[in-house]
Amino acid sequence: QKEVEQDPGPLSVPEGAIVSLNCTYSNSAFQYFMWYRQYSRKGPELLMYTYSSGNKEDGRFTAQVDKSSKYISLFIRDSQPSDSATYLCAMRDQAGTALIFGKGTTLSVSS
Amino acid sequence: GAGVSQTPSNKVTEKGKYVELRCDPISGHTALYWYRQSLGQGPEFLIYFQGTGAADDSGLPNDRFFAVRPEGSVSTLKIQRTERGDSAVYLCASSPWGGLTEAFFGQGTRLTVV
């Protein structure tokens, strides 16, 4: 079992839909949780960062961490065609220097 | 350009050859990371520099891979005796102090070994 599991999709939604992206993980020591967006042939771009459990909101994006279930989510409200990209979850423990990434979920938002 | 710059953007090489991939981090960033992203996968950690020294090289897959950062800015990832399995996008990221929450990634070098 990989440390971080993420359904690769693809996920296709119409413009304006609410999108839910998820990752599960096995290492209970993970404390830092990130979501990255990666457009085709580009490097990952940090979208959201959460420390430990809880919710964080930034505009149309909400990140949730449930450490008891080892489950993290990213919600995108009012999705736009420009949101079409691959979304990567990533996490690390308190002392670690390396981020552990999921495989990424490919999202397509149609207008 | 204020971002992380990686050159070349694409590299095709023959099996068994030696390659060097270059990363120019954001000016003033002391931390530099190399990751490798295979098709359909998330990035996998290779090595982390803090200044000139490799603080964590636990992700390097074998001794054919080596990276340097002699003056604490530009870094070069070196791969000897390339194999077809080395084909991937090699990503570089830098951050001001080592915090991955402020790491900025370059666009990557797409390496193809034929």
CSV table of C-alpha atoms in Angstrom, one decimal:
chain,number,residue,atom,x,y,z
A,1,GLN,CA,0.0,0.0,0.0
A,2,LYS,CA,1.4,3.4,-1.0
A,3,GLU,CA,1.6,6.0,1.8
A,4,VAL,CA,-0.7,8.4,-0.1
A,5,GLU,CA,-3.6,7.1,-2.3
A,6,GLN,CA,-5.4,9.4,-4.7
A,7,ASP,CA,-7.9,8.4,-7.4
A,8,PRO,CA,-6.4,9.5,-10.7
A,9,GLY,CA,-9.8,10.0,-12.4
A,10,PRO,CA,-10.3,11.5,-14.9
A,11,LEU,CA,-13.1,13.6,-13.4
A,12,SER,CA,-15.3,15.6,-15.8
A,13,VAL,CA,-17.8,18.2,-14.5
A,14,PRO,CA,-19.9,21.0,-16.1
A,15,GLU,CA,-19.0,24.6,-15.4
A,16,GLY,CA,-20.4,25.8,-12.1
A,17,ALA,CA,-20.3,22.3,-10.4
A,18,ILE,CA,-18.9,21.7,-7.0
A,19,VAL,CA,-15.9,19.4,-7.2
A,20,SER,CA,-14.6,17.1,-4.5
A,21,LEU,CA,-11.1,15.7,-4.6
A,22,ASN,CA,-9.8,13.3,-2.0
A,23,CYS,CA,-6.7,11.5,-0.7
A,24,THR,CA,-6.2,8.9,1.9
A,25,TYR,CA,-2.9,8.2,3.7
A,26,SER,CA,-1.5,5.6,6.0
A,27,ASN,CA,1.2,7.5,8.0
A,28,SER,CA,-0.3,8.9,11.2
A,29,ALA,CA,2.8,11.1,11.6
A,30,PHE,CA,1.8,13.4,8.7
A,31,GLN,CA,1.1,16.9,10.0
A,32,TYR,CA,1.4,19.1,6.9
A,33,PHE,CA,-1.1,18.7,4.1
A,34,MET,CA,-1.0,20.5,0.8
A,35,TRP,CA,-2.9,20.6,-2.5
A,36,TYR,CA,-1.1,21.5,-5.7
A,37,ARG,CA,-2.5,22.3,-9.1
A,38,GLN,CA,-0.5,21.2,-12.2
A,39,TYR,CA,-1.3,22.3,-15.7
A,40,SER,CA,-0.1,20.2,-18.6
A,41,ARG,CA,3.6,20.5,-19.1
A,42,LYS,CA,4.0,22.9,-16.1
A,43,GLY,CA,5.4,22.5,-12.6
A,44,PRO,CA,3.0,22.0,-9.6
A,45,GLU,CA,1.6,25.2,-8.1
A,46,LEU,CA,0.7,25.3,-4.4
A,47,LEU,CA,-3.0,26.0,-3.9
A,48,MET,CA,-3.7,25.3,-0.2
A,49,TYR,CA,-1.8,24.3,2.8
A,50,THR,CA,-3.2,23.0,6.1
A,51,TYR,CA,-1.4,22.1,9.3
A,52,SER,CA,-2.9,19.2,11.3
A,53,SER,CA,-6.7,18.9,11.3
A,54,GLY,CA,-9.4,21.3,10.3
A,55,ASN,CA,-10.7,23.3,7.4
A,56,LYS,CA,-9.2,26.2,5.5
A,57,GLU,CA,-11.0,28.3,2.9
A,58,ASP,CA,-9.5,30.5,0.2
A,59,GLY,CA,-11.9,31.9,-2.3
A,60,ARG,CA,-13.6,29.1,-4.2
A,61,PHE,CA,-11.3,26.5,-2.6
A,62,THR,CA,-11.8,24.7,0.7
A,63,ALA,CA,-9.3,22.2,2.1
A,64,GLN,CA,-10.3,19.7,4.9
A,65,VAL,CA,-8.2,17.4,6.9
A,66,ASP,CA,-9.6,14.6,9.0
A,67,LYS,CA,-6.6,13.0,10.8
A,68,SER,CA,-8.8,10.5,12.6
A,69,SER,CA,-9.8,9.0,9.3
A,70,LYS,CA,-6.5,9.8,7.5
A,71,TYR,CA,-8.5,11.5,4.8
A,72,ILE,CA,-8.1,14.9,3.2
A,73,SER,CA,-10.3,16.7,0.7
A,74,LEU,CA,-10.2,19.7,-1.6
A,75,PHE,CA,-13.5,21.3,-2.6
A,76,ILE,CA,-13.8,23.6,-5.5
A,77,ARG,CA,-17.0,25.7,-5.7
A,78,ASP,CA,-18.4,27.2,-8.9
A,79,SER,CA,-15.8,25.4,-11.0
A,80,GLN,CA,-14.5,27.1,-14.1
A,81,PRO,CA,-12.9,25.7,-17.3
A,82,SER,CA,-9.6,27.3,-16.1
A,83,ASP,CA,-9.7,24.9,-13.2
A,84,SER,CA,-9.1,22.0,-15.6
A,85,ALA,CA,-5.8,20.6,-14.5
A,86,THR,CA,-4.3,17.8,-12.4
A,87,TYR,CA,-4.7,18.2,-8.7
A,88,LEU,CA,-2.0,16.7,-6.4
A,89,CYS,CA,-2.3,16.1,-2.7
A,90,ALA,CA,1.0,16.1,-0.8
A,91,MET,CA,1.9,15.7,2.8
A,92,ARG,CA,4.8,15.3,5.2
A,93,ASP,CA,5.6,14.8,8.9
A,94,GLN,CA,6.9,17.3,11.4
A,95,ALA,CA,10.6,16.5,10.8
A,96,GLY,CA,10.5,15.4,7.2
A,97,THR,CA,12.1,17.4,4.4
A,98,ALA,CA,10.4,15.6,1.6
A,99,LEU,CA,6.8,15.9,0.5
A,100,ILE,CA,5.0,12.6,-0.3
A,101,PHE,CA,2.6,13.2,-3.2
A,102,GLY,CA,-0.4,11.4,-4.4
A,103,LYS,CA,-0.7,10.3,-8.1
A,104,GLY,CA,-2.9,13.3,-8.9
A,105,THR,CA,-6.5,13.6,-10.1
A,106,THR,CA,-7.1,14.9,-13.6
A,107,LEU,CA,-10.1,17.3,-13.6
A,108,SER,CA,-11.9,18.6,-16.7
A,109,VAL,CA,-14.5,21.4,-16.4
A,110,SER,CA,-16.5,21.9,-19.5
A,111,SER,CA,-18.2,25.2,-20.4
B,1,GLY,CA,12.0,36.1,-14.9
B,2,ALA,CA,11.6,35.7,-11.1
B,3,GLY,CA,10.6,32.0,-11.2
B,4,VAL,CA,12.6,28.7,-11.0
B,5,SER,CA,14.2,28.1,-14.3
B,6,GLN,CA,15.1,24.6,-15.5
B,7,THR,CA,17.2,23.8,-18.6
B,8,PRO,CA,16.9,22.1,-21.0
B,9,SER,CA,13.1,21.9,-21.1
B,10,ASN,CA,13.4,18.7,-23.1
B,11,LYS,CA,16.3,16.2,-23.4
B,12,VAL,CA,16.5,13.1,-25.5
B,13,THR,CA,19.4,10.8,-24.9
B,14,GLU,CA,20.6,7.3,-25.8
B,15,LYS,CA,20.7,4.6,-23.3
B,16,GLY,CA,24.0,4.5,-21.5
B,17,LYS,CA,24.8,8.2,-22.0
B,18,TYR,CA,25.5,10.8,-19.3
B,19,VAL,CA,23.1,13.8,-18.8
B,20,GLU,CA,23.1,16.9,-16.8
B,21,LEU,CA,20.0,18.8,-15.8
B,22,ARG,CA,20.2,22.4,-14.6
B,23,CYS,CA,18.1,24.3,-12.1
B,24,ASP,CA,18.3,28.0,-11.4
B,25,PRO,CA,16.3,28.7,-8.2
B,26,ILE,CA,14.7,32.0,-7.2
B,27,SER,CA,17.4,34.4,-6.1
B,28,GLY,CA,18.0,34.3,-2.4
B,29,HIS,CA,16.3,30.9,-1.9
B,30,THR,CA,18.5,28.8,0.3
B,31,ALA,CA,16.6,25.5,0.0
B,32,LEU,CA,16.4,23.6,-3.3
B,33,TYR,CA,14.7,20.3,-4.0
B,34,TRP,CA,14.8,17.8,-6.9
B,35,TYR,CA,11.8,15.6,-7.7
B,36,ARG,CA,11.1,13.1,-10.4
B,37,GLN,CA,7.6,12.7,-12.0
B,38,SER,CA,6.9,9.7,-14.1
B,39,LEU,CA,3.9,9.6,-16.4
B,40,GLY,CA,0.7,9.4,-14.5
B,41,GLN,CA,2.4,9.6,-11.1
B,42,GLY,CA,2.9,12.3,-8.5
B,43,PRO,CA,6.4,13.8,-8.0
B,44,GLU,CA,8.9,11.6,-6.1
B,45,PHE,CA,11.5,13.2,-3.9
B,46,LEU,CA,15.1,12.8,-4.9
B,47,ILE,CA,17.3,15.3,-2.9
B,48,TYR,CA,17.2,18.4,-0.8
B,49,PHE,CA,19.9,21.1,-0.5
B,50,GLN,CA,20.1,23.7,2.2
B,51,GLY,CA,22.7,26.1,0.9
B,52,THR,CA,25.6,24.2,-0.7
B,53,GLY,CA,25.1,20.9,1.2
B,54,ALA,CA,22.8,18.0,0.5
B,55,ALA,CA,20.8,17.8,3.7
B,56,ASP,CA,18.8,14.8,2.5
B,57,ASP,CA,19.6,12.6,-0.5
B,58,SER,CA,17.5,9.6,0.6
B,59,GLY,CA,15.4,9.8,-2.5
B,60,LEU,CA,18.2,9.2,-5.0
B,61,PRO,CA,17.4,5.8,-6.5
B,62,ASN,CA,21.0,4.6,-7.0
B,63,ASP,CA,24.5,5.7,-7.4
B,64,ARG,CA,24.0,6.7,-11.0
B,65,PHE,CA,22.3,9.8,-9.7
B,66,PHE,CA,24.2,12.7,-8.2
B,67,ALA,CA,23.4,16.3,-7.6
B,68,VAL,CA,25.6,19.3,-6.8
B,69,ARG,CA,25.0,22.9,-5.7
B,70,PRO,CA,28.5,24.3,-5.4
B,71,GLU,CA,27.8,27.9,-4.7
B,72,GLY,CA,24.4,27.6,-3.0
B,73,SER,CA,22.4,28.8,-6.0
B,74,VAL,CA,22.4,26.8,-9.3
B,75,SER,CA,22.1,23.1,-9.0
B,76,THR,CA,22.9,20.3,-11.5
B,77,LEU,CA,21.4,16.9,-11.4
B,78,LYS,CA,23.7,14.4,-13.0
B,79,ILE,CA,22.7,10.9,-14.3
B,80,GLN,CA,25.3,8.4,-15.5
B,81,ARG,CA,24.7,5.4,-17.7
B,82,THR,CA,21.1,6.4,-18.3
B,83,GLU,CA,18.5,3.7,-18.6
B,84,ARG,CA,15.1,3.8,-20.3
B,85,GLY,CA,13.5,3.7,-16.8
B,86,ASP,CA,15.0,7.1,-16.1
B,87,SER,CA,12.6,8.7,-18.6
B,88,ALA,CA,10.5,11.2,-16.6
B,89,VAL,CA,10.0,14.9,-15.9
B,90,TYR,CA,12.7,16.1,-13.4
B,91,LEU,CA,11.3,19.0,-11.3
B,92,CYS,CA,13.2,21.4,-9.3
B,93,ALA,CA,11.7,23.6,-6.5
B,94,SER,CA,13.2,26.3,-4.3
B,95,SER,CA,12.1,28.0,-1.1
B,96,PRO,CA,13.4,30.8,1.0
B,97,TRP,CA,14.3,28.8,4.0
B,98,GLY,CA,13.3,25.2,3.6
B,99,GLY,CA,9.6,25.4,4.3
B,100,LEU,CA,7.9,23.4,1.7
B,101,THR,CA,4.8,25.6,2.0
B,102,GLU,CA,6.6,28.3,0.2
B,103,ALA,CA,8.3,26.2,-2.4
B,104,PHE,CA,8.0,27.2,-6.0
B,105,PHE,CA,8.5,24.6,-8.7
B,106,GLY,CA,10.1,25.0,-12.1
B,107,GLN,CA,8.4,23.7,-15.3
B,108,GLY,CA,10.6,20.7,-15.3
B,109,THR,CA,13.0,18.9,-17.7
B,110,ARG,CA,11.4,16.1,-19.7
B,111,LEU,CA,14.1,13.4,-20.1
B,112,THR,CA,13.6,10.7,-22.6
B,113,VAL,CA,16.0,7.8,-22.8
B,114,VAL,CA,15.8,5.9,-26.1
